[in-house]
Amino acid sequence: MAEVKREIFGHMPLEDGGGEVEKFVLQSDSVRVEILSFGCIIAALKTRDRAKQFADIVLGFDTLEGYTRKHPFFGAVVGRVANRIAKGKFTMDGKEYQLFLNNGPNSLHGGARGFDKVLWSPQILPNGVCFYRLSPDGEEGYPGELKVWVTYTLNGSELAINYRAQTSKKTPISLTNHAYFNLAGQGSLDIYDHEISIEADSYLPVDDTKIPTGEVAAVQGTGFDLRQPVQLGKHLKQFHLDGFDHNFCLPLGRARRLVARAHHPPSGRTMEVHTTQPGLQFYTGNNLDGSLKGKGAAIYPKHSAFCLETQNWPDAVNKPHFPSPLLLPGEEYNHTTWLCFGTA
């Protein structure tokens, strides 16, 4: 059973409505995770290496101020729709909806003030914490009043994140956590010595604004074939890739399945990702540029972390042949992702 503690992390600026931000610490023998009531942010995640030494393996900031300023969604829950919607537009039942454009010509991760930039209401559980918020009808241009619950639970070396939602009107929804990992410890310069595998036979090619073209392409014979572990640095060089920021199409079905594994041979740390979601966005921190001061005054250059974001496929609301992101009144959105930590 995990131990759960709560403490004050900071106070929201008055221009953002004020309010107290709490930090919840979930601790087992092998994992310690710190989660904020602002954006449901995973602010720290400490796991052991093979010498039993703990290190914090997620990027982030030491203070609330870091998180309230512009940053690339470090550790946050993003929504109402994770990833990109082309031109920030979609049509549903004959009505066109226009969202805020915050990523070139597209809408990304919920818009200008998505789920990552708001305070959530916490409730402590025996081995975790549940965060709740009501997203008003029309928030960021999305239809329907949406009730959302995000629950983090820690059992031994496994962190589970469950997402639930109910809506008053038909709406697209896709929720994920945007943690940036470096299994060598946050602040380490790159992830080139990490080994990564992803259980996907296909992926989504994208245009130059990172919107899927609509093609579902086989990974076989390409640099996107990660079904066997690859060493990231060597692999990027071999295939002349600037990095990954692509959706991998997971085996269909609502059951829990293993979808990705990361291993850092020098420390021995491993992380497995299991999920019920249909997609996994693999991102290698291509846009990190060293300009942000992170925890312990760390700098975060390009390729200093990776994300494995379980979610629906990007721009699915505009692609009828992609898994539907639409939630109807009377239905419940319910997905879980499990992060399992260990050593090898």
mmCIF file of C-alpha atoms in Angstrom:
data_model
loop_
_atom_site.group_PDB
_atom_site.id
_atom_site.type_symbol
_atom_site.label_atom_id
_atom_site.label_comp_id
_atom_site.label_asym_id
_atom_site.label_seq_id
_atom_site.Cartn_x
_atom_site.Cartn_y
_atom_site.Cartn_z
ATOM 1 C CA MET A 1 0.000 0.000 0.000
ATOM 2 C CA ALA A 2 1.308 3.437 -0.886
ATOM 3 C CA GLU A 3 1.555 6.187 1.678
ATOM 4 C CA VAL A 4 -0.209 9.433 0.655
ATOM 5 C CA LYS A 5 0.672 12.891 1.994
ATOM 6 C CA ARG A 6 -0.492 16.376 1.014
ATOM 7 C CA GLU A 7 1.216 19.742 1.379
ATOM 8 C CA ILE A 8 0.916 23.291 0.023
ATOM 9 C CA PHE A 9 2.953 23.811 -3.153
ATOM 10 C CA GLY A 10 2.048 27.439 -3.864
ATOM 11 C CA HIS A 11 -0.694 29.929 -4.657
ATOM 12 C CA MET A 12 -2.074 30.816 -8.076
ATOM 13 C CA PRO A 13 -1.517 34.416 -9.236
ATOM 14 C CA LEU A 14 -4.540 36.633 -8.599
ATOM 15 C CA GLU A 15 -4.940 37.284 -12.348
ATOM 16 C CA ASP A 16 -5.469 33.516 -12.736
ATOM 17 C CA GLY A 17 -8.144 33.500 -10.033
ATOM 18 C CA GLY A 18 -5.883 32.879 -7.034
ATOM 19 C CA GLY A 19 -6.334 29.648 -5.116
ATOM 20 C CA GLU A 20 -4.097 27.226 -3.299
ATOM 21 C CA VAL A 21 -2.106 24.609 -5.215
ATOM 22 C CA GLU A 22 -1.481 21.395 -3.308
ATOM 23 C CA LYS A 23 1.140 18.716 -3.876
ATOM 24 C CA PHE A 24 0.257 15.070 -3.216
ATOM 25 C CA VAL A 25 3.096 12.665 -2.478
ATOM 26 C CA LEU A 26 2.462 8.971 -3.191
ATOM 27 C CA GLN A 27 5.212 6.717 -1.884
ATOM 28 C CA SER A 28 5.896 2.983 -1.964
ATOM 29 C CA ASP A 29 9.132 1.109 -1.256
ATOM 30 C CA SER A 30 10.298 1.545 -4.853
ATOM 31 C CA VAL A 31 8.558 4.665 -6.270
ATOM 32 C CA ARG A 32 7.821 8.193 -5.070
ATOM 33 C CA VAL A 33 5.557 10.409 -7.173
ATOM 34 C CA GLU A 34 4.546 14.029 -6.546
ATOM 35 C CA ILE A 35 1.375 15.332 -8.231
ATOM 36 C CA LEU A 36 -0.021 18.867 -8.231
ATOM 37 C CA SER A 37 -3.665 19.950 -8.085
ATOM 38 C CA PHE A 38 -2.733 22.432 -10.850
ATOM 39 C CA GLY A 39 -3.017 20.627 -14.187
ATOM 40 C CA CYS A 40 -2.817 17.212 -12.424
ATOM 41 C CA ILE A 41 0.924 17.652 -13.057
ATOM 42 C CA ILE A 42 3.398 14.893 -12.212
ATOM 43 C CA ALA A 43 6.055 17.224 -10.762
ATOM 44 C CA ALA A 44 8.491 14.497 -9.648
ATOM 45 C CA LEU A 45 8.786 10.741 -10.080
ATOM 46 C CA LYS A 46 11.615 8.956 -8.304
ATOM 47 C CA THR A 47 12.588 5.360 -9.058
ATOM 48 C CA ARG A 48 15.568 3.204 -8.115
ATOM 49 C CA ASP A 49 18.480 2.164 -10.299
ATOM 50 C CA ARG A 50 20.157 -1.256 -10.035
ATOM 51 C CA ALA A 51 22.300 0.053 -7.131
ATOM 52 C CA LYS A 52 19.005 0.950 -5.339
ATOM 53 C CA GLN A 53 19.694 4.696 -5.706
ATOM 54 C CA PHE A 54 16.684 6.943 -6.296
ATOM 55 C CA ALA A 55 16.630 9.584 -9.066
ATOM 56 C CA ASP A 56 13.893 11.879 -10.330
ATOM 57 C CA ILE A 57 13.155 10.752 -13.903
ATOM 58 C CA VAL A 58 10.694 13.465 -15.072
ATOM 59 C CA LEU A 59 11.336 17.006 -16.265
ATOM 60 C CA GLY A 60 9.704 19.922 -14.479
ATOM 61 C CA PHE A 61 10.180 22.890 -12.172
ATOM 62 C CA ASP A 62 10.965 23.456 -8.500
ATOM 63 C CA THR A 63 8.250 26.088 -8.043
ATOM 64 C CA LEU A 64 4.683 26.752 -9.145
ATOM 65 C CA GLU A 65 5.850 29.824 -11.088
ATOM 66 C CA GLY A 66 7.634 27.544 -13.574
ATOM 67 C CA TYR A 67 4.394 25.722 -14.304
ATOM 68 C CA THR A 68 2.199 28.844 -14.592
ATOM 69 C CA ARG A 69 4.531 30.303 -17.242
ATOM 70 C CA LYS A 70 4.711 28.996 -20.804
ATOM 71 C CA HIS A 71 6.268 25.527 -20.899
ATOM 72 C CA PRO A 72 5.848 22.416 -23.074
ATOM 73 C CA PHE A 73 3.163 20.732 -20.908
ATOM 74 C CA PHE A 74 5.702 19.147 -18.492
ATOM 75 C CA GLY A 75 3.935 16.356 -16.579
ATOM 76 C CA ALA A 76 0.436 17.725 -17.188
ATOM 77 C CA VAL A 77 -2.904 16.190 -18.077
ATOM 78 C CA VAL A 78 -3.920 17.679 -21.416
ATOM 79 C CA GLY A 79 -7.440 18.019 -22.824
ATOM 80 C CA ARG A 80 -10.249 18.331 -23.726
ATOM 81 C CA VAL A 81 -8.521 16.815 -26.778
ATOM 82 C CA ALA A 82 -4.863 15.810 -26.584
ATOM 83 C CA ASN A 83 -2.633 16.344 -29.615
ATOM 84 C CA ARG A 84 -3.489 18.325 -32.755
ATOM 85 C CA ILE A 85 -6.755 19.218 -34.498
ATOM 86 C CA ALA A 86 -6.175 20.491 -38.039
ATOM 87 C CA LYS A 87 -6.889 24.229 -38.410
ATOM 88 C CA GLY A 88 -8.562 24.038 -34.974
ATOM 89 C CA LYS A 89 -11.826 23.108 -36.735
ATOM 90 C CA PHE A 90 -14.273 20.240 -36.776
ATOM 91 C CA THR A 91 -17.869 19.753 -37.894
ATOM 92 C CA MET A 92 -20.372 17.763 -35.880
ATOM 93 C CA ASP A 93 -24.045 17.267 -36.777
ATOM 94 C CA GLY A 94 -23.772 19.996 -39.426
ATOM 95 C CA LYS A 95 -22.292 22.616 -37.075
ATOM 96 C CA GLU A 96 -18.719 23.869 -37.406
ATOM 97 C CA TYR A 97 -16.711 24.434 -34.236
ATOM 98 C CA GLN A 98 -13.669 26.737 -34.232
ATOM 99 C CA LEU A 99 -11.017 26.257 -31.548
ATOM 100 C CA PHE A 100 -8.125 28.497 -30.538
ATOM 101 C CA LEU A 101 -5.028 28.070 -32.734
ATOM 102 C CA ASN A 102 -2.014 27.617 -30.466
ATOM 103 C CA ASN A 103 0.323 25.467 -32.590
ATOM 104 C CA GLY A 104 0.909 27.181 -35.916
ATOM 105 C CA PRO A 105 -2.275 26.676 -37.947
ATOM 106 C CA ASN A 106 -3.609 24.011 -35.551
ATOM 107 C CA SER A 107 -5.108 23.584 -32.098
ATOM 108 C CA LEU A 108 -2.946 21.578 -29.668
ATOM 109 C CA HIS A 109 -3.734 19.896 -26.323
ATOM 110 C CA GLY A 110 -7.040 21.650 -25.637
ATOM 111 C CA GLY A 111 -6.253 25.212 -26.729
ATOM 112 C CA ALA A 112 -5.166 28.412 -24.988
ATOM 113 C CA ARG A 113 -6.213 27.354 -21.493
ATOM 114 C CA GLY A 114 -6.579 23.604 -21.518
ATOM 115 C CA PHE A 115 -6.848 21.146 -18.646
ATOM 116 C CA ASP A 116 -3.130 21.620 -17.942
ATOM 117 C CA LYS A 117 -3.618 25.277 -16.899
ATOM 118 C CA VAL A 118 -6.444 24.986 -14.356
ATOM 119 C CA LEU A 119 -6.914 24.021 -10.724
ATOM 120 C CA TRP A 120 -8.554 20.661 -10.031
ATOM 121 C CA SER A 121 -10.420 19.559 -6.892
ATOM 122 C CA PRO A 122 -8.548 16.759 -5.113
ATOM 123 C CA GLN A 123 -9.777 13.855 -3.033
ATOM 124 C CA ILE A 124 -7.302 11.591 -1.248
ATOM 125 C CA LEU A 125 -7.722 7.837 -1.701
ATOM 126 C CA PRO A 126 -6.092 5.027 0.341
ATOM 127 C CA ASN A 127 -3.272 4.630 -2.219
ATOM 128 C CA GLY A 128 -3.632 7.704 -4.429
ATOM 129 C CA VAL A 129 -5.535 10.849 -5.296
ATOM 130 C CA CYS A 130 -8.530 11.640 -7.524
ATOM 131 C CA PHE A 131 -8.805 15.051 -9.220
ATOM 132 C CA TYR A 132 -12.149 16.404 -10.469
ATOM 133 C CA ARG A 133 -13.159 19.358 -12.583
ATOM 134 C CA LEU A 134 -16.186 20.581 -14.500
ATOM 135 C CA SER A 135 -15.280 21.891 -17.953
ATOM 136 C CA PRO A 136 -18.052 24.364 -18.865
ATOM 137 C CA ASP A 137 -20.062 24.102 -22.085
ATOM 138 C CA GLY A 138 -18.147 26.089 -24.710
ATOM 139 C CA GLU A 139 -14.811 26.066 -22.864
ATOM 140 C CA GLU A 140 -12.069 26.606 -25.478
ATOM 141 C CA GLY A 141 -14.783 26.207 -28.133
ATOM 142 C CA TYR A 142 -15.784 22.645 -27.226
ATOM 143 C CA PRO A 143 -19.490 21.750 -26.877
ATOM 144 C CA GLY A 144 -21.051 20.273 -23.750
ATOM 145 C CA GLU A 145 -20.473 20.510 -20.029
ATOM 146 C CA LEU A 146 -17.852 17.856 -19.283
ATOM 147 C CA LYS A 147 -17.291 16.262 -15.880
ATOM 148 C CA VAL A 148 -13.760 14.872 -15.652
ATOM 149 C CA TRP A 149 -12.041 12.680 -13.075
ATOM 150 C CA VAL A 150 -8.314 11.844 -13.204
ATOM 151 C CA THR A 151 -7.153 9.290 -10.636
ATOM 152 C CA TYR A 152 -3.549 8.447 -9.802
ATOM 153 C CA THR A 153 -2.904 5.305 -7.734
ATOM 154 C CA LEU A 154 0.414 3.763 -6.743
ATOM 155 C CA ASN A 155 0.720 0.039 -6.057
ATOM 156 C CA GLY A 156 4.301 -1.063 -5.436
ATOM 157 C CA SER A 157 6.229 -0.127 -8.570
ATOM 158 C CA GLU A 158 3.139 0.550 -10.714
ATOM 159 C CA LEU A 159 1.552 3.974 -11.187
ATOM 160 C CA ALA A 160 -1.955 3.817 -12.673
ATOM 161 C CA ILE A 161 -3.638 6.862 -14.261
ATOM 162 C CA ASN A 162 -7.377 6.518 -14.874
ATOM 163 C CA TYR A 163 -9.352 9.069 -16.910
ATOM 164 C CA ARG A 164 -13.154 9.267 -16.725
ATOM 165 C CA ALA A 165 -15.548 11.788 -18.261
ATOM 166 C CA GLN A 166 -19.254 12.399 -18.818
ATOM 167 C CA THR A 167 -20.759 15.029 -21.094
ATOM 168 C CA SER A 168 -24.060 16.908 -21.463
ATOM 169 C CA LYS A 169 -23.642 17.182 -25.290
ATOM 170 C CA LYS A 170 -21.783 15.232 -27.935
ATOM 171 C CA THR A 171 -18.104 16.258 -27.788
ATOM 172 C CA PRO A 172 -14.696 15.012 -28.863
ATOM 173 C CA ILE A 173 -12.429 13.941 -25.992
ATOM 174 C CA SER A 174 -8.970 12.444 -25.683
ATOM 175 C CA LEU A 175 -7.011 12.707 -22.435
ATOM 176 C CA THR A 176 -3.387 11.910 -21.691
ATOM 177 C CA ASN A 177 -0.516 12.778 -19.387
ATOM 178 C CA HIS A 178 2.399 14.655 -20.965
ATOM 179 C CA ALA A 179 5.263 13.601 -18.668
ATOM 180 C CA TYR A 180 8.773 13.942 -20.108
ATOM 181 C CA PHE A 181 11.041 11.071 -19.019
ATOM 182 C CA ASN A 182 14.787 10.576 -18.805
ATOM 183 C CA LEU A 183 15.623 7.307 -17.057
ATOM 184 C CA ALA A 184 19.174 8.519 -16.379
ATOM 185 C CA GLY A 185 17.589 11.218 -14.210
ATOM 186 C CA GLN A 186 16.099 14.584 -15.156
ATOM 187 C CA GLY A 187 18.802 17.060 -16.147
ATOM 188 C CA SER A 188 20.791 14.394 -18.024
ATOM 189 C CA LEU A 189 21.788 15.821 -21.393
ATOM 190 C CA ASP A 190 20.179 13.367 -23.805
ATOM 191 C CA ILE A 191 18.300 10.076 -24.228
ATOM 192 C CA TYR A 192 20.543 8.579 -26.929
ATOM 193 C CA ASP A 193 21.643 5.700 -24.665
ATOM 194 C CA HIS A 194 18.029 4.648 -23.969
ATOM 195 C CA GLU A 195 16.548 1.548 -25.594
ATOM 196 C CA ILE A 196 12.938 1.899 -26.731
ATOM 197 C CA SER A 197 10.399 -0.563 -28.094
ATOM 198 C CA ILE A 198 6.794 0.056 -29.162
ATOM 199 C CA GLU A 199 4.284 -2.726 -29.899
ATOM 200 C CA ALA A 200 2.815 -1.211 -33.052
ATOM 201 C CA ASP A 201 2.592 -2.568 -36.610
ATOM 202 C CA SER A 202 1.563 0.810 -38.043
ATOM 203 C CA TYR A 203 1.972 4.534 -37.475
ATOM 204 C CA LEU A 204 0.521 7.791 -38.810
ATOM 205 C CA PRO A 205 2.671 9.793 -41.280
ATOM 206 C CA VAL A 206 2.222 13.563 -40.801
ATOM 207 C CA ASP A 207 2.397 16.732 -42.896
ATOM 208 C CA ASP A 208 4.796 19.582 -42.102
ATOM 209 C CA THR A 209 2.436 20.930 -39.404
ATOM 210 C CA LYS A 210 2.373 17.487 -37.685
ATOM 211 C CA ILE A 211 -1.204 16.684 -38.763
ATOM 212 C CA PRO A 212 -1.720 13.050 -39.888
ATOM 213 C CA THR A 213 -2.095 12.782 -43.671
ATOM 214 C CA GLY A 214 -4.802 10.150 -43.202
ATOM 215 C CA GLU A 215 -2.595 7.245 -44.261
ATOM 216 C CA VAL A 216 -2.122 4.390 -41.786
ATOM 217 C CA ALA A 217 1.357 3.188 -42.749
ATOM 218 C CA ALA A 218 3.071 -0.115 -41.937
ATOM 219 C CA VAL A 219 6.213 0.263 -39.804
ATOM 220 C CA GLN A 220 7.853 -2.737 -41.514
ATOM 221 C CA GLY A 221 11.108 -1.754 -43.219
ATOM 222 C CA THR A 222 11.046 1.855 -41.925
ATOM 223 C CA GLY A 223 12.635 3.822 -39.094
ATOM 224 C CA PHE A 224 9.277 3.562 -37.324
ATOM 225 C CA ASP A 225 9.642 -0.174 -36.742
ATOM 226 C CA LEU A 226 10.312 -0.208 -33.013
ATOM 227 C CA ARG A 227 8.832 -3.643 -32.336
ATOM 228 C CA GLN A 228 12.292 -4.824 -31.254
ATOM 229 C CA PRO A 229 14.275 -2.579 -28.872
ATOM 230 C CA VAL A 230 16.464 0.040 -30.566
ATOM 231 C CA GLN A 231 19.139 2.266 -29.072
ATOM 232 C CA LEU A 232 17.695 5.698 -29.719
ATOM 233 C CA GLY A 233 20.838 7.649 -30.682
ATOM 234 C CA LYS A 234 22.050 5.021 -33.144
ATOM 235 C CA HIS A 235 18.562 4.547 -34.570
ATOM 236 C CA LEU A 236 17.998 8.276 -35.237
ATOM 237 C CA LYS A 237 21.368 8.432 -37.027
ATOM 238 C CA GLN A 238 20.792 5.260 -39.029
ATOM 239 C CA PHE A 239 17.442 6.474 -40.385
ATOM 240 C CA HIS A 240 18.432 10.178 -40.601
ATOM 241 C CA LEU A 241 15.574 11.144 -38.275
ATOM 242 C CA ASP A 242 15.446 14.466 -36.414
ATOM 243 C CA GLY A 243 13.424 12.700 -33.747
ATOM 244 C CA PHE A 244 9.961 11.231 -33.267
ATOM 245 C CA ASP A 245 6.669 13.087 -32.816
ATOM 246 C CA HIS A 246 4.312 10.486 -34.223
ATOM 247 C CA ASN A 247 1.280 8.449 -33.282
ATOM 248 C CA PHE A 248 1.783 4.686 -33.196
ATOM 249 C CA CYS A 249 -1.386 2.674 -33.841
ATOM 250 C CA LEU A 250 -1.878 0.139 -31.064
ATOM 251 C CA PRO A 251 -3.614 -3.242 -31.285
ATOM 252 C CA LEU A 252 -7.358 -2.573 -31.095
ATOM 253 C CA GLY A 253 -9.387 -3.571 -28.073
ATOM 254 C CA ARG A 254 -10.275 -2.128 -24.697
ATOM 255 C CA ALA A 255 -8.219 -4.550 -22.623
ATOM 256 C CA ARG A 256 -5.010 -3.628 -20.818
ATOM 257 C CA ARG A 257 -1.981 -4.411 -22.975
ATOM 258 C CA LEU A 258 1.754 -3.762 -22.918
ATOM 259 C CA VAL A 259 2.466 -1.110 -25.576
ATOM 260 C CA ALA A 260 5.964 0.270 -24.923
ATOM 261 C CA ARG A 261 9.127 -0.313 -22.961
ATOM 262 C CA ALA A 262 12.067 1.969 -22.184
ATOM 263 C CA HIS A 263 15.382 0.747 -20.742
ATOM 264 C CA HIS A 264 18.440 2.738 -19.672
ATOM 265 C CA PRO A 265 21.270 0.171 -19.608
ATOM 266 C CA PRO A 266 23.835 2.295 -17.670
ATOM 267 C CA SER A 267 21.491 2.714 -14.645
ATOM 268 C CA GLY A 268 19.384 -0.397 -15.247
ATOM 269 C CA ARG A 269 16.134 1.562 -14.955
ATOM 270 C CA THR A 270 13.176 0.279 -16.969
ATOM 271 C CA MET A 271 9.678 1.581 -17.611
ATOM 272 C CA GLU A 272 6.795 -0.291 -19.208
ATOM 273 C CA VAL A 273 3.656 1.402 -20.513
ATOM 274 C CA HIS A 274 0.381 -0.530 -20.493
ATOM 275 C CA THR A 275 -2.882 1.046 -21.652
ATOM 276 C CA THR A 276 -6.462 0.631 -22.877
ATOM 277 C CA GLN A 277 -6.024 3.505 -25.382
ATOM 278 C CA PRO A 278 -5.850 3.081 -29.203
ATOM 279 C CA GLY A 279 -2.799 5.299 -29.798
ATOM 280 C CA LEU A 280 0.615 6.198 -28.419
ATOM 281 C CA GLN A 281 2.349 9.464 -29.313
ATOM 282 C CA PHE A 282 6.107 8.916 -29.099
ATOM 283 C CA TYR A 283 7.886 12.266 -28.782
ATOM 284 C CA THR A 284 11.620 12.720 -28.306
ATOM 285 C CA GLY A 285 11.694 16.313 -27.020
ATOM 286 C CA ASN A 286 12.617 17.736 -30.443
ATOM 287 C CA ASN A 287 11.465 21.240 -29.460
ATOM 288 C CA LEU A 288 13.342 21.429 -26.162
ATOM 289 C CA ASP A 289 16.101 24.015 -26.674
ATOM 290 C CA GLY A 290 17.812 24.532 -23.318
ATOM 291 C CA SER A 291 16.034 27.843 -22.666
ATOM 292 C CA LEU A 292 13.995 26.644 -19.649
ATOM 293 C CA LYS A 293 15.546 26.394 -16.180
ATOM 294 C CA GLY A 294 14.271 23.148 -14.709
ATOM 295 C CA LYS A 295 14.562 21.415 -11.346
ATOM 296 C CA GLY A 296 17.861 21.993 -9.570
ATOM 297 C CA ALA A 297 18.755 24.616 -12.243
ATOM 298 C CA ALA A 298 18.908 21.841 -14.872
ATOM 299 C CA ILE A 299 18.693 22.839 -18.520
ATOM 300 C CA TYR A 300 16.702 20.734 -20.930
ATOM 301 C CA PRO A 301 18.254 20.658 -24.421
ATOM 302 C CA LYS A 302 16.838 18.970 -27.515
ATOM 303 C CA HIS A 303 16.398 15.189 -27.080
ATOM 304 C CA SER A 304 16.926 15.359 -23.293
ATOM 305 C CA ALA A 305 13.640 13.529 -22.620
ATOM 306 C CA PHE A 306 10.953 11.411 -24.253
ATOM 307 C CA CYS A 307 7.169 11.205 -23.924
ATOM 308 C CA LEU A 308 4.999 8.114 -24.378
ATOM 309 C CA GLU A 309 1.528 9.683 -24.482
ATOM 310 C CA THR A 310 -1.334 7.180 -24.586
ATOM 311 C CA GLN A 311 -4.327 8.744 -26.330
ATOM 312 C CA ASN A 312 -6.696 8.648 -29.275
ATOM 313 C CA TRP A 313 -5.203 9.261 -32.720
ATOM 314 C CA PRO A 314 -4.439 12.922 -33.587
ATOM 315 C CA ASP A 315 -7.069 14.831 -35.610
ATOM 316 C CA ALA A 316 -9.414 11.840 -35.305
ATOM 317 C CA VAL A 317 -12.394 14.217 -35.136
ATOM 318 C CA ASN A 318 -11.658 15.096 -38.804
ATOM 319 C CA LYS A 319 -10.746 11.584 -39.979
ATOM 320 C CA PRO A 320 -13.781 9.243 -40.097
ATOM 321 C CA HIS A 321 -11.582 6.138 -40.580
ATOM 322 C CA PHE A 322 -9.653 6.845 -37.321
ATOM 323 C CA PRO A 323 -11.027 5.573 -33.959
ATOM 324 C CA SER A 324 -13.867 7.926 -33.002
ATOM 325 C CA PRO A 325 -13.080 10.466 -30.262
ATOM 326 C CA LEU A 326 -16.752 11.365 -29.801
ATOM 327 C CA LEU A 327 -18.457 11.000 -26.434
ATOM 328 C CA LEU A 328 -22.267 11.100 -26.211
ATOM 329 C CA PRO A 329 -24.499 12.060 -23.295
ATOM 330 C CA GLY A 330 -25.222 8.973 -21.178
ATOM 331 C CA GLU A 331 -21.894 7.362 -22.111
ATOM 332 C CA GLU A 332 -18.714 7.367 -20.049
ATOM 333 C CA TYR A 333 -15.210 7.953 -21.330
ATOM 334 C CA ASN A 334 -12.995 5.590 -19.315
ATOM 335 C CA HIS A 335 -9.344 4.779 -20.049
ATOM 336 C CA THR A 336 -6.410 3.701 -17.921
ATOM 337 C CA THR A 337 -2.659 3.800 -18.436
ATOM 338 C CA TRP A 338 -0.209 1.965 -16.183
ATOM 339 C CA LEU A 339 3.478 2.899 -15.831
ATOM 340 C CA CYS A 340 5.528 0.043 -14.387
ATOM 341 C CA PHE A 341 9.034 0.767 -13.108
ATOM 342 C CA GLY A 342 11.873 -1.642 -12.460
ATOM 343 C CA THR A 343 15.475 -2.504 -13.233
ATOM 344 C CA ALA A 344 17.169 -4.885 -15.629
#
